[in-house]
Coordinates of C-alpha atoms in Angstrom, one line a residue:
X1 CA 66.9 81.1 80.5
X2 CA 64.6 78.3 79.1
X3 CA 62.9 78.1 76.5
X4 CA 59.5 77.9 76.0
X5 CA 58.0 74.6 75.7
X6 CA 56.7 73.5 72.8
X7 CA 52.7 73.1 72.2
X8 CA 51.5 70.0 73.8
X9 CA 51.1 67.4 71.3
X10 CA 47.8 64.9 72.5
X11 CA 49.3 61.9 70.4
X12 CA 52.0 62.3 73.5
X13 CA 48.7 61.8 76.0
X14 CA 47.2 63.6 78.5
X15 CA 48.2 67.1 80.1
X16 CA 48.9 66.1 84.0
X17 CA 47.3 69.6 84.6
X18 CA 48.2 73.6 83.7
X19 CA 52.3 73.0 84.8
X20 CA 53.3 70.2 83.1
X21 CA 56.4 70.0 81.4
X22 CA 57.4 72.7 83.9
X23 CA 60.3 71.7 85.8
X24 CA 61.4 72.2 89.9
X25 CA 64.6 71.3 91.5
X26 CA 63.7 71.5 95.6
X27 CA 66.3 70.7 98.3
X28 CA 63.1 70.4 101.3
X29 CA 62.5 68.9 104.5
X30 CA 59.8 68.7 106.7
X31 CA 56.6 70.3 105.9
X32 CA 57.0 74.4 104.3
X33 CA 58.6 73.5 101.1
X34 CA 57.0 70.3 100.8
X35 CA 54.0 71.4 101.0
X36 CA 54.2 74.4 98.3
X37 CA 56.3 71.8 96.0
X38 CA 53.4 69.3 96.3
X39 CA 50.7 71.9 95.1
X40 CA 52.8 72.7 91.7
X41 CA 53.1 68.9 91.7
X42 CA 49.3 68.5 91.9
X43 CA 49.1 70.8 89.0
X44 CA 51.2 68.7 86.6
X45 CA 55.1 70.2 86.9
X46 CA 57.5 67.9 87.4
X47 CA 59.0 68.3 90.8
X48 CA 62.6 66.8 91.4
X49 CA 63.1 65.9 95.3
X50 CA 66.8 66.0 96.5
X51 CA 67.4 63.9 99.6
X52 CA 70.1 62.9 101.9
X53 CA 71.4 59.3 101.1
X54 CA 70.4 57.1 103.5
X55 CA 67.8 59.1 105.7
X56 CA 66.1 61.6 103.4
X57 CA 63.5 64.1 104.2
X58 CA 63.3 64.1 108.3
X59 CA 59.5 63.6 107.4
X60 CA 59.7 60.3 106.5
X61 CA 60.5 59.2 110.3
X62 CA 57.8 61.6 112.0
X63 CA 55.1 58.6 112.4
X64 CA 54.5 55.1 110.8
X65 CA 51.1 55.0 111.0
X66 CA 50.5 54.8 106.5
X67 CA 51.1 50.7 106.7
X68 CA 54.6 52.0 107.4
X69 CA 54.8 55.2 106.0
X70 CA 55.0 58.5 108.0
X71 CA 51.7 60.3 107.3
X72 CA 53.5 63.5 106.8
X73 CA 55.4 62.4 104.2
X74 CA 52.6 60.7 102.4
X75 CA 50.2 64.5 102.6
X76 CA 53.4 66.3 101.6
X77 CA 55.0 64.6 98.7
X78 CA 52.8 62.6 96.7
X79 CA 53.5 63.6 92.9
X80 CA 57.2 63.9 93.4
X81 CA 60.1 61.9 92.3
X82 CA 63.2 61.5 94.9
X83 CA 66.4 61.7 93.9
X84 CA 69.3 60.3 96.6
X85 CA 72.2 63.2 96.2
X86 CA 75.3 63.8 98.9
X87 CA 75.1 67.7 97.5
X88 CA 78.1 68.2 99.6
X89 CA 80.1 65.7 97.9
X90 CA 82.3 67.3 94.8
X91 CA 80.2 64.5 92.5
X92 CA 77.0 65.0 94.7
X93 CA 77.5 69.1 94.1
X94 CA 77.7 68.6 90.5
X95 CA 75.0 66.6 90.3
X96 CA 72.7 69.6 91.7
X97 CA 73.9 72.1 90.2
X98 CA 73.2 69.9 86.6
X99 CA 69.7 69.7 87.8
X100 CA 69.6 73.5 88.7
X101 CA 70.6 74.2 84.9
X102 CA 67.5 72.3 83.8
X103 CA 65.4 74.2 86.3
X104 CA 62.4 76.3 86.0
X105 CA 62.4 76.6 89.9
X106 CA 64.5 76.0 92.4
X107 CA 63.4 75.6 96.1
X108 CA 64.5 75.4 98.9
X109 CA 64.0 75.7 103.1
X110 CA 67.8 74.5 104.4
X111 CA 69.0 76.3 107.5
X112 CA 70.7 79.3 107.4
X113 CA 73.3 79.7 104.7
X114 CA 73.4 76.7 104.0
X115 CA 72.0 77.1 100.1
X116 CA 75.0 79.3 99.7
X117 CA 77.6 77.4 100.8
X118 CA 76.1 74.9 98.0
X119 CA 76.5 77.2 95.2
X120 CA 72.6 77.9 94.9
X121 CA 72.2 80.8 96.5
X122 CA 70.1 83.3 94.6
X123 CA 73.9 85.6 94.3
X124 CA 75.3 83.0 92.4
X125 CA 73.0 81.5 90.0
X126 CA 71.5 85.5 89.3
X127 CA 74.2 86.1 86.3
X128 CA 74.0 82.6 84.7
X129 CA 70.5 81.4 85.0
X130 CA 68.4 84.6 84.3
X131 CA 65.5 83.2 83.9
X132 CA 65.7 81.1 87.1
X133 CA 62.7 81.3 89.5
X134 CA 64.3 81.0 93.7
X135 CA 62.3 80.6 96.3
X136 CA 63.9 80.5 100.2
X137 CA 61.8 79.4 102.5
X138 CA 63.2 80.4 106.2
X139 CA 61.8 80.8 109.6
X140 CA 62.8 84.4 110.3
X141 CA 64.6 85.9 106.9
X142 CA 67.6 86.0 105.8
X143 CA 68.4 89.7 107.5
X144 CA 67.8 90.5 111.2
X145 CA 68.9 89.5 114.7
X146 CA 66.7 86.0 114.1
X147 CA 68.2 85.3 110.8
X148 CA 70.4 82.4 112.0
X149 CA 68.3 80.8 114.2
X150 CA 66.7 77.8 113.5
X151 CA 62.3 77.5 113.7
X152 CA 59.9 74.7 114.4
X153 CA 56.6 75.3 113.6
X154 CA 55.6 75.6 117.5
X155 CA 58.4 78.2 118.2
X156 CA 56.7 80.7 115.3
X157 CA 53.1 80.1 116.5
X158 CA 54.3 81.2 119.8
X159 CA 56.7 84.0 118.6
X160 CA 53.7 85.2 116.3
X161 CA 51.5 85.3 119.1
X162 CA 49.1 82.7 118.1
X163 CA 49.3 80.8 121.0
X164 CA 48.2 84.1 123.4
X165 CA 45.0 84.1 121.4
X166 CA 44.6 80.2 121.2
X167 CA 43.4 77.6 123.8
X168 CA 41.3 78.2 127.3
X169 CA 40.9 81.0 129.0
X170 CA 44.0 79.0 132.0
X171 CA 45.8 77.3 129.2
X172 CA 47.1 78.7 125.9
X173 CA 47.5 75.9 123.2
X174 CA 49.6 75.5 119.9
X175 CA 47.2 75.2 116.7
X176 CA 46.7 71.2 116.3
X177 CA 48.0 71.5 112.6
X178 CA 51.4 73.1 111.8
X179 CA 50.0 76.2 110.3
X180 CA 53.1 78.7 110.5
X181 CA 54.5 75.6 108.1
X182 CA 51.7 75.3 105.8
X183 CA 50.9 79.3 105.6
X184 CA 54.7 79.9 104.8
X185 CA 54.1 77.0 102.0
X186 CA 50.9 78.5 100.7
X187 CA 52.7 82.2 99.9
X188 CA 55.5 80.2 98.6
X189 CA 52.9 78.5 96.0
X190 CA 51.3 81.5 95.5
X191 CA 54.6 83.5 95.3
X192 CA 55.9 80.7 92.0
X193 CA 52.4 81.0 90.0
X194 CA 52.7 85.0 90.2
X195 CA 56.8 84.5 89.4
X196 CA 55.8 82.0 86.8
X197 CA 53.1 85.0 85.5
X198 CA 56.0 87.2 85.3
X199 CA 58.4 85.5 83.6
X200 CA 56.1 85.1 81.2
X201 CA 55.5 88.6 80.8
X202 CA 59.6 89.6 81.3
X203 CA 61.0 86.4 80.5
X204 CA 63.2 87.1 83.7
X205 CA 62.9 84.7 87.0
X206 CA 62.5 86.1 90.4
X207 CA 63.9 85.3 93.8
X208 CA 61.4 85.0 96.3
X209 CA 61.7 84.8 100.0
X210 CA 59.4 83.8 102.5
X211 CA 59.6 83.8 106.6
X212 CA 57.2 81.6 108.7
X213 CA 57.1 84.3 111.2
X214 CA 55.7 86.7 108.8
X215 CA 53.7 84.7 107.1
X216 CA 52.1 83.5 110.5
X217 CA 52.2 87.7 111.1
X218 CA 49.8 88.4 108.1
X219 CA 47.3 85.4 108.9
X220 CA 47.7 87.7 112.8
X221 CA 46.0 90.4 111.2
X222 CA 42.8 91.4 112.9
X223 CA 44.3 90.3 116.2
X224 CA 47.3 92.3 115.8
X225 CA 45.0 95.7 114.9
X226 CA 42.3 94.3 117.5
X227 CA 44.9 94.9 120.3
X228 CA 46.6 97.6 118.7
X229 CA 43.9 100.0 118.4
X230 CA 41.3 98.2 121.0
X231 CA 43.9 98.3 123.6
X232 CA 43.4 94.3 124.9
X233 CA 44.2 91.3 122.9
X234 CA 41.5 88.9 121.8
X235 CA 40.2 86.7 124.6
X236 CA 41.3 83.2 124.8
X237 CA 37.7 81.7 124.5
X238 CA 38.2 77.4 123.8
X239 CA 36.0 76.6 120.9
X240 CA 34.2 79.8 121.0
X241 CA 35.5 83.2 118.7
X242 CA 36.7 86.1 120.8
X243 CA 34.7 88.5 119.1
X244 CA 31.5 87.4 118.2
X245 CA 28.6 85.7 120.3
X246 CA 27.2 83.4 120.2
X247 CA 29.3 81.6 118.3
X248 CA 30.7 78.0 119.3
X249 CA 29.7 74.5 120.2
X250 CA 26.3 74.4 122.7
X251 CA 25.6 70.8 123.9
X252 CA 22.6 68.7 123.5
X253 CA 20.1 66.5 125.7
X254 CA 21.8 63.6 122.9
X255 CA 25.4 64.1 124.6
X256 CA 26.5 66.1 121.7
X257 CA 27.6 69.5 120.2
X258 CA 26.3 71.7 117.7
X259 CA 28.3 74.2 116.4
X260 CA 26.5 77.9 115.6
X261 CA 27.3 81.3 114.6
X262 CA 25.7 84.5 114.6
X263 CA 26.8 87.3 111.7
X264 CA 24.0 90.6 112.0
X265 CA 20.8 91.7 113.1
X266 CA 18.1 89.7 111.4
X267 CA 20.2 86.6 112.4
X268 CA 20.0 87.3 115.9
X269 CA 16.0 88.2 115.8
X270 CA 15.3 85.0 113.8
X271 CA 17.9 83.0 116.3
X272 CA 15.8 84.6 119.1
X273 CA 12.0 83.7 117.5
X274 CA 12.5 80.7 115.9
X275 CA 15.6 78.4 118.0
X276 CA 15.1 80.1 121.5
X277 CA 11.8 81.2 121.4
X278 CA 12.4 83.8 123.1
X279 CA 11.3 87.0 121.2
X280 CA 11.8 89.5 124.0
X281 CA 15.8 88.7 123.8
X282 CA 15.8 90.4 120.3
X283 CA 15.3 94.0 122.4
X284 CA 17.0 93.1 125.3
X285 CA 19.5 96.1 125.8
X286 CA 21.9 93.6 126.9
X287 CA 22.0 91.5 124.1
X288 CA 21.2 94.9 121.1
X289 CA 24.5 94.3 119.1
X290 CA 27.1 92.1 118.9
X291 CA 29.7 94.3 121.0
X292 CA 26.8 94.2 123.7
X293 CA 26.6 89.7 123.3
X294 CA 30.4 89.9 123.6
X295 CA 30.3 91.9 126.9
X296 CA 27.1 89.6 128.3
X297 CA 28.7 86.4 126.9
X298 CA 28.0 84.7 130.0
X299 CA 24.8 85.8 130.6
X300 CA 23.8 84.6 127.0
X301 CA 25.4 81.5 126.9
X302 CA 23.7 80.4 129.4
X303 CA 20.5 81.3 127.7
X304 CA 21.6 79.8 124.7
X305 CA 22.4 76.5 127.0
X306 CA 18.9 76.4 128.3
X307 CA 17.3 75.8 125.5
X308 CA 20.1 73.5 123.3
X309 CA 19.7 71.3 126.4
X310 CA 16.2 70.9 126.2
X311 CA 16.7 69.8 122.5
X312 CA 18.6 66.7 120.5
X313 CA 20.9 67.6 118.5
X314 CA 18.4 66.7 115.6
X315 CA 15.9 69.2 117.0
X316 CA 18.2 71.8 117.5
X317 CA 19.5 71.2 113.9
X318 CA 16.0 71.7 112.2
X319 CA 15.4 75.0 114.2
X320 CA 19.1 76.6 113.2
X321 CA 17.9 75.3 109.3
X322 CA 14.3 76.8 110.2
X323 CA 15.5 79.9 111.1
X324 CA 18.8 80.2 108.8
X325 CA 21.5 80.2 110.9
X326 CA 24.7 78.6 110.3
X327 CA 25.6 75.8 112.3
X328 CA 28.0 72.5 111.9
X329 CA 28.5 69.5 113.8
X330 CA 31.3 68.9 115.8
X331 CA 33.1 65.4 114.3
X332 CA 35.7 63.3 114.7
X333 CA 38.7 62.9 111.8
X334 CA 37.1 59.5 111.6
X335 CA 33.8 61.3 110.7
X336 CA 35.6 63.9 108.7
X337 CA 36.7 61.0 106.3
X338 CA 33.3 60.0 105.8
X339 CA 32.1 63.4 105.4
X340 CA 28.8 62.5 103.0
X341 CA 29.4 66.3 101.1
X342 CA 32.8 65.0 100.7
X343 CA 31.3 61.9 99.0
X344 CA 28.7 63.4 96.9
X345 CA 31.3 65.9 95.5
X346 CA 33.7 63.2 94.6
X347 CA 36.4 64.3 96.7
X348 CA 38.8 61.3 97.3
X349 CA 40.7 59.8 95.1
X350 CA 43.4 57.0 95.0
X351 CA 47.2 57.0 94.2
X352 CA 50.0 55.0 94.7
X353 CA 52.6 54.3 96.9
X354 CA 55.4 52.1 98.4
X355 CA 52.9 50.9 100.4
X356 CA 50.5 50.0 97.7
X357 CA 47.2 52.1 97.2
X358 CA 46.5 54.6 99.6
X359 CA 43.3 57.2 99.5
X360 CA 43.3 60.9 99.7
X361 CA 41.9 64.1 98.6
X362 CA 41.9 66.2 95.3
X363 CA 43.1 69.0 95.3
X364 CA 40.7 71.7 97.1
X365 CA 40.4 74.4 93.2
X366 CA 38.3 72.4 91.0
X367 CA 38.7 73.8 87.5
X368 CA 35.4 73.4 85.4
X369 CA 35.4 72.2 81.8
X370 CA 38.6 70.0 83.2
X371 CA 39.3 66.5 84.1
X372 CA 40.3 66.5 87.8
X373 CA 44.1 65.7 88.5
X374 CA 45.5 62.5 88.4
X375 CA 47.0 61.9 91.9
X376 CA 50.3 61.0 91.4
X377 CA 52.5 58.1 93.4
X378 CA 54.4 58.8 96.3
X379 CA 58.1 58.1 95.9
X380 CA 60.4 56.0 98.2
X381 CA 63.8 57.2 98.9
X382 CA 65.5 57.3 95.8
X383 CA 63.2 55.7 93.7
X384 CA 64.2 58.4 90.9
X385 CA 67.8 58.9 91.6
X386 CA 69.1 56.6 88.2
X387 CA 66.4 57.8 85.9
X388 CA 66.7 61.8 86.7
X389 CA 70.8 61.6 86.9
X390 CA 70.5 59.7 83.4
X391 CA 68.3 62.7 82.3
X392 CA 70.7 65.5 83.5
X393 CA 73.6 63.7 81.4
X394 CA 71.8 63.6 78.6
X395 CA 73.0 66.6 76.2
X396 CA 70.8 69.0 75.2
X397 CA 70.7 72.1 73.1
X398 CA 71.4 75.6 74.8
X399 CA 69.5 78.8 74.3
X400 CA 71.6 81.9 74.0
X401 CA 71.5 83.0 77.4
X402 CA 73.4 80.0 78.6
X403 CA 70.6 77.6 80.5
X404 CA 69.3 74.7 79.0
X405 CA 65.7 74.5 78.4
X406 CA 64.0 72.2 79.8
X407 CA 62.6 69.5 78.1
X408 CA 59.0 67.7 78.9
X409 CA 59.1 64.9 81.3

């Protein structure tokens, strides 16, 4: 297993962040892995890309809409260094399987069997790399009549049920992000840091394994017991929540749409005094308790509509802040990147790329008493692949159980 890393030494300059000199090997594509890879990259490891010569990550032809770039690719993999490798060549093979010696992690979300066939599957790296962390990211498992078949993050929304709950009442609708991806990437990330805790603790590594469909299936959660134990499945209700009213956008004499929300009691009587104006409503058997909104929803909507219609949305805004309820506009991504909280906080940042200097956004956990991170480049194809195959053939001293530790980068 490796060896711990020595203290940091400042003469040797700054800490990249909590992870650095940690060190992970990921054979990724598309947007799970990535996406958990990047994170630990954000928080200073060192994260080794393997690619397909030629083509690389699938991501990198989704869009060219970064001056070039696919936009994917630039969200997913900024931090990382890419390293060209045929791993199905005999030299290739070697190659990654010298970089899995070095590893502290090893990712990876190939299709089925196909880490295996390379010689990386958890079985075979158990015995000689103790201390190795795995982590196999899949759409269904790696047991059950699904095991083999391939996922997209569409098919899992829909075989999670997320689209039955989604969209209008006539059309169901896919999520606009890919969020069976990114939740699958988020317990992966989570699922290293408590690994990384344990090894600590053990100073044994871990396979993990994470399925999109059940990671989807735990983010399902209230919907799943909702129908369940309630006996129908959330409403498909647009931009509105199936279970709480009112709650959604309400449009404007201005031609816009405010966004509000409704959580208890004294909410509803101050949403009924001081933005309706309507004081009766707070006793109105129809509209008691939330369960009683949800049943009249039309009935109060309409209400609700009356009155938001008679306003701008400036007027309607100072009566939600007047009466403490919780509203939002409705914006654009254009206005979303101008976000003025987003400003004020100091949120974006710049980094580079083969494109030249692009702009995006720290990452979300800001630790007080710290610098924030430095947002690292992102790599072209290859970019890495003579420096890190220099690295892997040069020797280095072996700890007793067999795996070389790994050095800082």
């Amino acid at each position: 297993m490796p060896e711990p890393h020595p203290p940091h030494d400042p003469a040797d300059g700054p800490l990249d962040g909590p992870l650095t000199g940690l060190v992970v090997i990921s054979l990724e594509q598309a947007v799970a892995a990535p996406f958990a890879t990047r994170q630990l990259a954000d928080l200073g490891a060192r994260v080794i890309k393997v690619e397909r010569p030629g083509s690389g990550d699938l991501a990198r032809g989704y869009d060219r809409t970064v001056r070039g770039m696919s936009s994917h690719f630039v969200w997913l993999n900024r931090g990382k260094e890419s390293v060209q490798l045929d791993v199905r060549s005999p030299e290739g093979n070697r190659q990654l399987h010298a970089l899995v010696d070095r590893a502290d992690v090893l990712v990876q979300n190939l299709g089925p069997g196909a880490a295996a066939r390379l010689g990386i599957g958890h079985a075979a790296l158990a015995m000689t790399h103790p201390g190795l962390i795995t982590c196999d990211i899949s759409g269904y498992g790696s047991t059950g009549a699904y095991r083999d078949r391939k996922a997209y993050d569409l098919l899992v929304q829909s075989e999670a049920g997320l689209l039955s709950i989604t969209g209008t009442p006539e059309t169901p609708s896919k999520v606009g992000l890919s969020i069976a991806d990114i939740c699958a990437g988020m317990y992966a990330y989570s699922g290293i840091l408590t690994a990384l805790l344990d090894r600590a603790r053990t100073g044994l590594g871990t396979r993990l394994e994470i399925s999109m469909l059940e990671a989807l299936g735990e983010w399902m959660g209230y919907a799943e017991y909702f129908t369940r134990y309630g006996g129908t499945a959330p409403a498909r209700t647009g931009a509105g929540h199936a279970t709480i009213a009112p709650y959604g956008p309400f449009p404007t004499s201005d031609g816009r749409s405010v966004m509000l929300g409704l959580q208890n009691a004294h909410e509803w009587a101050a949403f009924c005094e001081i933005v309706l104006r309507r004081p009766r409503l707070v006793h109105d058997p129809r509209f008691s308790g939330n369960a009683d909104r949800v049943t009249h929803r039309g009935e109060l909507d309409a209400i609700v509509r009356e009155t938001t219609l008679a306003l701008t949305s400036a007027e309607l805004i100072r009566r939600l802040d007047e009466a403490r309820i919780a509203h939002a506009q409705q914006r654009t991504l254009r206005e979303f990147s101008e976000h003025a909280q987003l400003r004020a906080r100091g949120r974006w940042a710049s980094f580079d790329s083969p494109v030249g200097e692009l702009h995006g956004l720290v990452p979300p956990v800001t630790v007080h008493g710290q610098p924030p991170a430095r947002l690292r480049p992102v790599p072209a194809l290859g970019e890495h692949t003579d420096s890190v195959l220099a690295w892997i053939n040069t020797p280095v001293e072996h700890s007793s159980e067999g795996m070389a530790p790994c050095p800082l980068n």
